[in-house]
Short mmCIF file of C-alpha atoms and ligand atoms in Angstrom, two decimals:
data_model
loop_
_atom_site.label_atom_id
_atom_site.label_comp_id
_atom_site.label_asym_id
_atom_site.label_seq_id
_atom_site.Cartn_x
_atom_site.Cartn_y
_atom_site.Cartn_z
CA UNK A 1327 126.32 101.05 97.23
CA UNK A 1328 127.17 103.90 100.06
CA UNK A 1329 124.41 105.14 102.40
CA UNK A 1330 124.36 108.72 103.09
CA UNK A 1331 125.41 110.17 106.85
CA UNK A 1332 121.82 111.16 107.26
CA UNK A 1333 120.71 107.57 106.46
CA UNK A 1334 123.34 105.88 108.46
CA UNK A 1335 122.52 108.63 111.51
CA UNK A 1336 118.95 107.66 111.17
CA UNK A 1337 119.75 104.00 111.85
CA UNK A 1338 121.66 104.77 114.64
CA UNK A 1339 119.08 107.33 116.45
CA UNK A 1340 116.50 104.25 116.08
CA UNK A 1341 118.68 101.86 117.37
CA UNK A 1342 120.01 104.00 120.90
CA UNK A 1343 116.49 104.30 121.21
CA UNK A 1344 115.42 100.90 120.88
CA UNK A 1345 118.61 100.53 123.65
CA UNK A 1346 116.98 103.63 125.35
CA UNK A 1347 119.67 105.76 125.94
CA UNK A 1348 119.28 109.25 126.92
CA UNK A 1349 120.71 112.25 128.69
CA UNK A 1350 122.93 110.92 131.88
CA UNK A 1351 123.97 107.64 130.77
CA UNK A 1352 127.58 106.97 128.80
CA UNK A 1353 128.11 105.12 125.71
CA UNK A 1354 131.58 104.52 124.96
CA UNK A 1355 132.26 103.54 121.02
CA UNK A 1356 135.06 100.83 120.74
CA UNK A 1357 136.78 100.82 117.84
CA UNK A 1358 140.30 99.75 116.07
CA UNK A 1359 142.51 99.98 113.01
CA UNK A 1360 139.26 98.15 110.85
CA UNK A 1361 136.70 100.14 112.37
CA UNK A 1362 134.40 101.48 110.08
CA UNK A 1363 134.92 105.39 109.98
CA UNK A 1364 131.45 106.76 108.75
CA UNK A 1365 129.95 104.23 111.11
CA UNK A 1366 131.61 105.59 114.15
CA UNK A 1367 130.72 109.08 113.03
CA UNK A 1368 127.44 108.78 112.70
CA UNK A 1369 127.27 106.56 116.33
CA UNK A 1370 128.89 109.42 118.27
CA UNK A 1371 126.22 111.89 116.39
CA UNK A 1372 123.90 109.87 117.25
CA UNK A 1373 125.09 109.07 121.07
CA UNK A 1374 125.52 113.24 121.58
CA UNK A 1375 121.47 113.62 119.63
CA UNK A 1376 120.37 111.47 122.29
CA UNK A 1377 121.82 113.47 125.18
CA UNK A 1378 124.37 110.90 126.66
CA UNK A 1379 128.12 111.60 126.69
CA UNK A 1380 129.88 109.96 123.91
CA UNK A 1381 133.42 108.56 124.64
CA UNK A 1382 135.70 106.57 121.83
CA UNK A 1383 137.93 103.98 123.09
CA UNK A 1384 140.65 103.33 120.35
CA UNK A 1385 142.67 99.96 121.22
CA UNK A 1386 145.45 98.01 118.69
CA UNK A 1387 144.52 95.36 116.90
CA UNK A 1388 145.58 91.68 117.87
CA UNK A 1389 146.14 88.01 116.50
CA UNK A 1390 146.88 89.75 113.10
CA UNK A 1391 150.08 87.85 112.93
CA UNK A 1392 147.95 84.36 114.31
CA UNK A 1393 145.13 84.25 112.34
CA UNK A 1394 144.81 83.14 109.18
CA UNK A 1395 142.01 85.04 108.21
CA UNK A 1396 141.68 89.20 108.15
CA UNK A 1397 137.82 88.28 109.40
CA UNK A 1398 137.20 89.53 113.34
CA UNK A 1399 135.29 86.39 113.60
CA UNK A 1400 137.62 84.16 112.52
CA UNK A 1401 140.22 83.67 115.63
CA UNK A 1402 138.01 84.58 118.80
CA UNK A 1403 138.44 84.54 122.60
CA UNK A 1404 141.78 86.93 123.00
CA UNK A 1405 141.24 90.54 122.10
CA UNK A 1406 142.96 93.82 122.44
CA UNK A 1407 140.86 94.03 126.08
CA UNK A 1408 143.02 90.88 127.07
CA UNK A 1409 145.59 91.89 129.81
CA UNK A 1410 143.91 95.27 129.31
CA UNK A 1411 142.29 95.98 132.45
CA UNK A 1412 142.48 99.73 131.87
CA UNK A 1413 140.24 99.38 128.86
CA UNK A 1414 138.07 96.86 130.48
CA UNK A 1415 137.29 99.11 133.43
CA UNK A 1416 136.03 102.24 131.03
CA UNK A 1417 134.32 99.55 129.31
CA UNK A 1418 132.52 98.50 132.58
CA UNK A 1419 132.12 102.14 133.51
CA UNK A 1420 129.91 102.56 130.36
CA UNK A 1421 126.06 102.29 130.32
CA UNK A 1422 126.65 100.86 126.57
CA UNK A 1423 129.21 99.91 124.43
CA UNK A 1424 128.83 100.17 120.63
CA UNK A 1425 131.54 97.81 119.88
CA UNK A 1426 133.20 98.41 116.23
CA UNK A 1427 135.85 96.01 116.62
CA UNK A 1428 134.63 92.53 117.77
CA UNK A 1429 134.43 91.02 121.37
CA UNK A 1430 132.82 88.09 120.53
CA UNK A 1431 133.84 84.94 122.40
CA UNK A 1432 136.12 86.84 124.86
CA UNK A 1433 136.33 86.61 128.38
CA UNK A 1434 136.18 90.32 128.88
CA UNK A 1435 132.73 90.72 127.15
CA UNK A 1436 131.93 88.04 129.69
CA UNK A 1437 132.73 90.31 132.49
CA UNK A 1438 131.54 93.84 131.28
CA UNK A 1439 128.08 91.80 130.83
CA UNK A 1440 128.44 90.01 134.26
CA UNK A 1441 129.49 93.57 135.65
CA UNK A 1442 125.58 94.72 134.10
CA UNK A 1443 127.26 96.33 131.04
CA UNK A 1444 125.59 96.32 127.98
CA UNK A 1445 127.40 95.47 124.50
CA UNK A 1446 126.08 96.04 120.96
CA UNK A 1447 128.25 94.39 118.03
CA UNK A 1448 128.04 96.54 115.00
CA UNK A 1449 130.86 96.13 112.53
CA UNK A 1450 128.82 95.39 109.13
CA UNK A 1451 129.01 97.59 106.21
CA UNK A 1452 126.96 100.79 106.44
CA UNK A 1453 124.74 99.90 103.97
CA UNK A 1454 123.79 96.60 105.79
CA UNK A 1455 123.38 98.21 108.78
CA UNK A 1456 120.66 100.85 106.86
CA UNK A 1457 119.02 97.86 105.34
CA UNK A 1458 118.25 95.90 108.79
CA UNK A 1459 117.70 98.41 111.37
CA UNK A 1460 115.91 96.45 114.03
CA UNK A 1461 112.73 96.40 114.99
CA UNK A 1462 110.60 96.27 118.35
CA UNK A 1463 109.00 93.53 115.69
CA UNK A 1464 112.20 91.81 115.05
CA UNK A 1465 112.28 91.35 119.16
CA UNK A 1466 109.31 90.19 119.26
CA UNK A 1467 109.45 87.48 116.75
CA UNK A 1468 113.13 86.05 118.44
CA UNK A 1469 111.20 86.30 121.94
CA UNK A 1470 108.56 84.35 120.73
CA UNK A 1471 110.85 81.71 119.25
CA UNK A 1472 112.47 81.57 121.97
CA UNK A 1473 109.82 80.48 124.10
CA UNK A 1474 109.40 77.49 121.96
CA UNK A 1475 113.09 76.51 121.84
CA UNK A 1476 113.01 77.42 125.89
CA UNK A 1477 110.53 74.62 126.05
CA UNK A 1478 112.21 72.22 124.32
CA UNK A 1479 114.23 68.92 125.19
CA UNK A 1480 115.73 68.23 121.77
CA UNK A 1481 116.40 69.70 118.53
CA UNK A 1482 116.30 66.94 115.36
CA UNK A 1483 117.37 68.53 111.81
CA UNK A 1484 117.05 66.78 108.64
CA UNK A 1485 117.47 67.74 104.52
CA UNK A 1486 117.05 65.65 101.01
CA UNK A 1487 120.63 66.12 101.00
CA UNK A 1488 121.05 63.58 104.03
CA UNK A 1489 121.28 65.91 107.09
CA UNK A 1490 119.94 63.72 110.26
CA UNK A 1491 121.44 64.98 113.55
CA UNK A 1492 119.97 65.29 116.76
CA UNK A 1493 120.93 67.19 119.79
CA UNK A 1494 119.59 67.23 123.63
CA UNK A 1495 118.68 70.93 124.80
CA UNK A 1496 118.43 72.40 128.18
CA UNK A 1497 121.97 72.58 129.57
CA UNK A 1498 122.67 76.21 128.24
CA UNK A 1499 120.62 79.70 127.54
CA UNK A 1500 119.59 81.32 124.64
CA UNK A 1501 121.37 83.26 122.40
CA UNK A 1502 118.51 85.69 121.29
CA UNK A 1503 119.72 87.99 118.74
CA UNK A 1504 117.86 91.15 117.32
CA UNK A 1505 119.74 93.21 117.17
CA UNK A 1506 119.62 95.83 120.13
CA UNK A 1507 120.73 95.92 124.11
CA UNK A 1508 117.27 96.40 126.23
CA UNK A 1509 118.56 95.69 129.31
CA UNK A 1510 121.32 95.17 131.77
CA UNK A 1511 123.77 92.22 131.02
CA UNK A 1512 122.72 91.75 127.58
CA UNK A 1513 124.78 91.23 124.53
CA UNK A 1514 123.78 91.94 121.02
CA UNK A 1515 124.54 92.05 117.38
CA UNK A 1516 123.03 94.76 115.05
CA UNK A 1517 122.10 93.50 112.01
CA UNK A 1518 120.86 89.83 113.38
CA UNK A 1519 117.35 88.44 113.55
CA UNK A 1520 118.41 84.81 114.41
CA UNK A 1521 117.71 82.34 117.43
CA UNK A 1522 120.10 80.34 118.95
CA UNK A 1523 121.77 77.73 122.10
CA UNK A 1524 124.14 75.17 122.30
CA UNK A 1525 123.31 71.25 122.72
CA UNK A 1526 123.75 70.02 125.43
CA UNK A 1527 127.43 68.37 126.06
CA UNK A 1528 128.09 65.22 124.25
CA UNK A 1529 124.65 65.17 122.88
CA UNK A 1530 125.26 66.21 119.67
CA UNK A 1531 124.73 62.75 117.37
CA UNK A 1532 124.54 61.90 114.01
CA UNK A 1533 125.43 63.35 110.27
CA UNK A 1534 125.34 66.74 108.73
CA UNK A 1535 125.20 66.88 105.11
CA UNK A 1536 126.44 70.30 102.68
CA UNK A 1537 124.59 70.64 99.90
CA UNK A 1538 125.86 73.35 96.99
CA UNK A 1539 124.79 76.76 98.39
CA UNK A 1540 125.00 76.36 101.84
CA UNK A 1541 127.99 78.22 103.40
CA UNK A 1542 130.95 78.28 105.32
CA UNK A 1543 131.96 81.28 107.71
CA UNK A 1544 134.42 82.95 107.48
CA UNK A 1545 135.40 81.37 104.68
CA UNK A 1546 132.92 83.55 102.91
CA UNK A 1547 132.07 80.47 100.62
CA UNK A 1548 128.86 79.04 99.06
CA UNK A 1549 129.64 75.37 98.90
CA UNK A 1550 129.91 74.03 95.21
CA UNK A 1551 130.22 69.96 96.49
CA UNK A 1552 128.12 68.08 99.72
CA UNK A 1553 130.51 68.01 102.70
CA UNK A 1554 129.46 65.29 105.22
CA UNK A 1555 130.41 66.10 109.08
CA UNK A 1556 129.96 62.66 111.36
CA UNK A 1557 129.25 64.07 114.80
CA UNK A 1558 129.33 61.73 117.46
CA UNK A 1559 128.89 62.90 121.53
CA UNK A 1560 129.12 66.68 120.61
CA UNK A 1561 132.16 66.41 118.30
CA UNK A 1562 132.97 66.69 114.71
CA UNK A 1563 134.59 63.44 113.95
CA UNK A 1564 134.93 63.40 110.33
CA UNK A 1565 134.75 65.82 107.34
CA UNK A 1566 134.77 64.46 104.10
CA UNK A 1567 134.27 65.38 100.69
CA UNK A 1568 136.08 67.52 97.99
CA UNK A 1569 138.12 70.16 97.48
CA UNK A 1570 136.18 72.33 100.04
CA UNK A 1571 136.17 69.51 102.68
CA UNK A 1572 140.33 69.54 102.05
CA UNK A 1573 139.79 73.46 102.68
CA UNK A 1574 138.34 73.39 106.10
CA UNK A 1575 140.18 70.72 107.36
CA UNK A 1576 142.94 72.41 106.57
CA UNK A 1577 142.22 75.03 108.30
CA UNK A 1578 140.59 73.81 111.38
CA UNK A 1579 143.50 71.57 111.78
CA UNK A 1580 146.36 74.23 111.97
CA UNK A 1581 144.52 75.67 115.31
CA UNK A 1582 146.20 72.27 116.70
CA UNK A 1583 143.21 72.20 118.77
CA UNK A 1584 140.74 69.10 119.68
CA UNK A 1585 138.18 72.08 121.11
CA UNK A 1586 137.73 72.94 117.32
CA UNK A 1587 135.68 69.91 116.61
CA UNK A 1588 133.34 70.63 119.08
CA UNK A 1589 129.57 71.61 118.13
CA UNK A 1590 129.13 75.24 119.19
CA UNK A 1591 125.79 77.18 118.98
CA UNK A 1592 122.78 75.52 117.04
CA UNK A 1593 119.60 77.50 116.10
CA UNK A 1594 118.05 79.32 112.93
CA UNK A 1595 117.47 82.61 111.27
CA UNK A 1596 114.35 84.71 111.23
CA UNK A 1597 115.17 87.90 109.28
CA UNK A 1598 113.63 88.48 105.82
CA UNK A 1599 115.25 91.34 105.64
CA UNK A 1600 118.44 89.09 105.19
CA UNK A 1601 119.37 87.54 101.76
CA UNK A 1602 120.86 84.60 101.12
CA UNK A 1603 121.98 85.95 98.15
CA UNK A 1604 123.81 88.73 99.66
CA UNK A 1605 127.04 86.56 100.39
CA UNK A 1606 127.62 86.27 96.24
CA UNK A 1607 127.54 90.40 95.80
CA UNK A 1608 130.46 90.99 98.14
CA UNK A 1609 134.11 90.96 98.66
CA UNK A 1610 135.09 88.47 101.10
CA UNK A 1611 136.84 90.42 103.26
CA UNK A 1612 134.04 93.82 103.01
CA UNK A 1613 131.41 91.50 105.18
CA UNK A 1614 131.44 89.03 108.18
CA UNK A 1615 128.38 88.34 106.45
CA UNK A 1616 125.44 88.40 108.79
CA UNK A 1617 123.04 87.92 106.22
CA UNK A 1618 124.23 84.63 105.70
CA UNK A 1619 123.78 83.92 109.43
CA UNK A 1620 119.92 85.51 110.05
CA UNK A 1621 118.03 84.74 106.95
CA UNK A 1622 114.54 83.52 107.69
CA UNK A 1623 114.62 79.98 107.57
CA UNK A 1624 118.66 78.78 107.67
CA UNK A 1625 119.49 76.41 109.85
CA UNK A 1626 122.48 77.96 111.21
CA UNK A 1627 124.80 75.80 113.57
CA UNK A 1628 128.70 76.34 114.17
CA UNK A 1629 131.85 74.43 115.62
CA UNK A 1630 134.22 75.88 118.18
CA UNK A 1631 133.79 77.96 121.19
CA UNK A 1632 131.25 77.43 123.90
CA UNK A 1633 132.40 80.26 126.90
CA UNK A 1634 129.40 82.71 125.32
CA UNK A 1635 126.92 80.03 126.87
CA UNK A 1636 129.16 79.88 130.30
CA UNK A 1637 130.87 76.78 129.11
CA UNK A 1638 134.74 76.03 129.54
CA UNK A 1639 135.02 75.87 125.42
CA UNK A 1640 137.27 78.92 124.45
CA UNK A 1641 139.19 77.89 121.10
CA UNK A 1642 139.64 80.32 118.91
CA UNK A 1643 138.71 78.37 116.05
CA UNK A 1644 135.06 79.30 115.12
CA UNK A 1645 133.36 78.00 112.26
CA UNK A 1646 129.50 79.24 111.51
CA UNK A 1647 127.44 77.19 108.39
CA UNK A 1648 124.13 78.42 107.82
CA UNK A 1649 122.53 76.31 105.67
CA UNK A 1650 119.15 75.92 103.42
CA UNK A 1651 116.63 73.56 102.77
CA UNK A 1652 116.58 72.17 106.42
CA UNK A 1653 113.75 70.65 108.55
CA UNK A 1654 113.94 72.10 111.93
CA UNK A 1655 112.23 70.29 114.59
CA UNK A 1656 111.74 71.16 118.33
CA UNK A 1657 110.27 67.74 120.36
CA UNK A 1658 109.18 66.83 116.63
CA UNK A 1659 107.10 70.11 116.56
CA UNK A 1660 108.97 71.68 113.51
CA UNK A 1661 109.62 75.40 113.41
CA UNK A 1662 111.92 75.48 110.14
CA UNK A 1663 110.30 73.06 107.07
CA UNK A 1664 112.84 72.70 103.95
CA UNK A 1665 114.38 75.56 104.68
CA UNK A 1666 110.84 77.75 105.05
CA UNK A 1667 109.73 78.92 108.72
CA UNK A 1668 106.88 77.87 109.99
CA UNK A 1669 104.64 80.71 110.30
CA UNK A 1670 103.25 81.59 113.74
CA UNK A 1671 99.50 80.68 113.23
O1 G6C B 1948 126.02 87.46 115.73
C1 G6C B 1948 126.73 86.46 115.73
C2 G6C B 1948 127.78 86.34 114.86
C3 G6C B 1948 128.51 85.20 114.86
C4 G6C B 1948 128.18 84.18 115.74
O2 G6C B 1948 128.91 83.06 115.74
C5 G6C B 1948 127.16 84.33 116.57
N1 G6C B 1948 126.42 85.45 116.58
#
């Protein structure tokens, strides 16, 4: 159901100043050929209502002809910034960048942020956007999460459907996600609300167990059948099961790539604004489905990529499965129990 201009230049007046951007500063809005046209209209509005200069930075899409998928998160690390230095430098000249294309996972949103740049991902559906505008409280409530998960040597997750993995923390940083871009060097995702790192290398041990419902990104898909994953030393080394099980390994395999199998970021969501059931309501190719990803109370971990954290990982192949009913526990302090988040007391 459509949100109205006004709404969706609302949302973005709240979130520039939640960024606090203002007269002098430049925002340049990055879009391409899937770029969502009411959103960038109302983010230029919005940029100009604020009193910055508001630039638009067009660039041709790429890995249409690699990818398998249509979904900007589904082949990462090579964008249409890559052997684009022209692009990259306006990019770095920018105070922010509302990106409407996807730079997630490339090496040039690893230098604009190095540079001091500032990145916010926005490429949901208007409507989604509307619905989870962030909040000073959504910060607050990934900052405070984050302390714990800062604090913590090891992350153990379990579920009745025979999840038991463990994995040893402290190697990498957080990926704290609410949703807005506060301060110099910082990347982030509007609409999010989730927590997240990556385990620390090799550390990764033990099973991972589907259950029907849980779901597989960008696949789209609420699993119908368990899939088991046997991770051993920070790899995937098995994926069995049905039909679905065929599916992925399908897929994963035709990136020819050993990186694939590798356990990328690890953490859990903490929006209620999110839905799980949001996933079964769209077209799979109208969403990259975020509320999948940040509903309170998922355990959310991925395969792939690990050059987001500063780690040598960049295969394109990147898998996300947020899952329910989970027991998340930091140091055996838990923070998720059966898929319900422990309330701060
Ligand atoms: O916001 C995001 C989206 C996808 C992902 O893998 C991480 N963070």
């Amino acid at each position: 159901m459509p949100v109205s201009d006004y709404e969706l230049f609302q949302a973005w007046k709240s979130v520039l100043a939640l960024c606090e951007i203002g007269p002098g500063q430049t925002v340049t809005v990055l879009t391409s050929q899937d770029s969502n046209e009411q959103t960038i209209r109302c983010a230029i509005l919005a940029v100009r209502e604020a009193g910055a200069v508001a630039n638009r930075l067009d660039v041709q899409p790429t890995n249409g002809s690699l990818s398998l998928s249509r979904d900007p998160l589904a082949f990462v690390g090579t964008t249409p910034l890559t052997n684009n230095p022209a692009a990259v430098a306006m990019l770095k000249a920018s105070d922010l960048v509302l990106d409407l294309m996807t730079l997630l996972f490339s090496a040039e949103q690893h230098d604009i942020l190095e540079a001091g740049g500032r990145i916010l991902l926005a490429v949901e559906p208007p409507e989604v956007l509307v619905r989870m505008v962030p909040t000073l409280a959504d910060r607050e409530t990934v900052l405070a999460a984050s302390r714990k998960l800062q604090a913590a040597r090891s992350m153990h997750v379990t579920s009745e459907a025979g999840t038991n993995v463990t994995f040893a923390l402290g190697q990498y940083p957080m990926l704290e996600e609410y949703g807005f871009v506060d301060k110099p060097g910082r990347w982030d995702h509007w609409p999010s609300g989730f927590l997240a790192t990556w385990s620390n290398e090799g550390s990764a041990q033990g099973k991972i167990v589907l259950a029907p419902g849980d779901i597989l990104l960008p696949q789209k898909a609420y699993v119908q059948q368990p899939i088991t994953f046997d991770i051993e030393n920070g790899f995937v080394t098995s994926i069995s099961g049905g039909f679905e099980a065929d599916h992925l390994r399908d897929y994963m395999e035709s990136f020819n790539d050993p990186e694939v199998y590798a356990i990328s970021h690890i953490g859990w969501g903490l929006q209620k604004r999110a839905h799980w059931s949001v996933l079964g309501f769209y077209d799979r190719e109208a969403s990259i489905g975020m509320d999948s990803r940040a509903c309170a109370g998922n355990f959310l971990w991925s395969t792939g990529p690990n050059n987001e954290a500063g780690g040598t990982r960049d295969t394109a192949c990147h898998i996300d499965i947020p899952m329910r009913n989970c027991t998340v526990a930091l140091d055996g302090s838990p923070v998720v129990i059966g898929g319900k988040l422990v309330e701060a007391v």
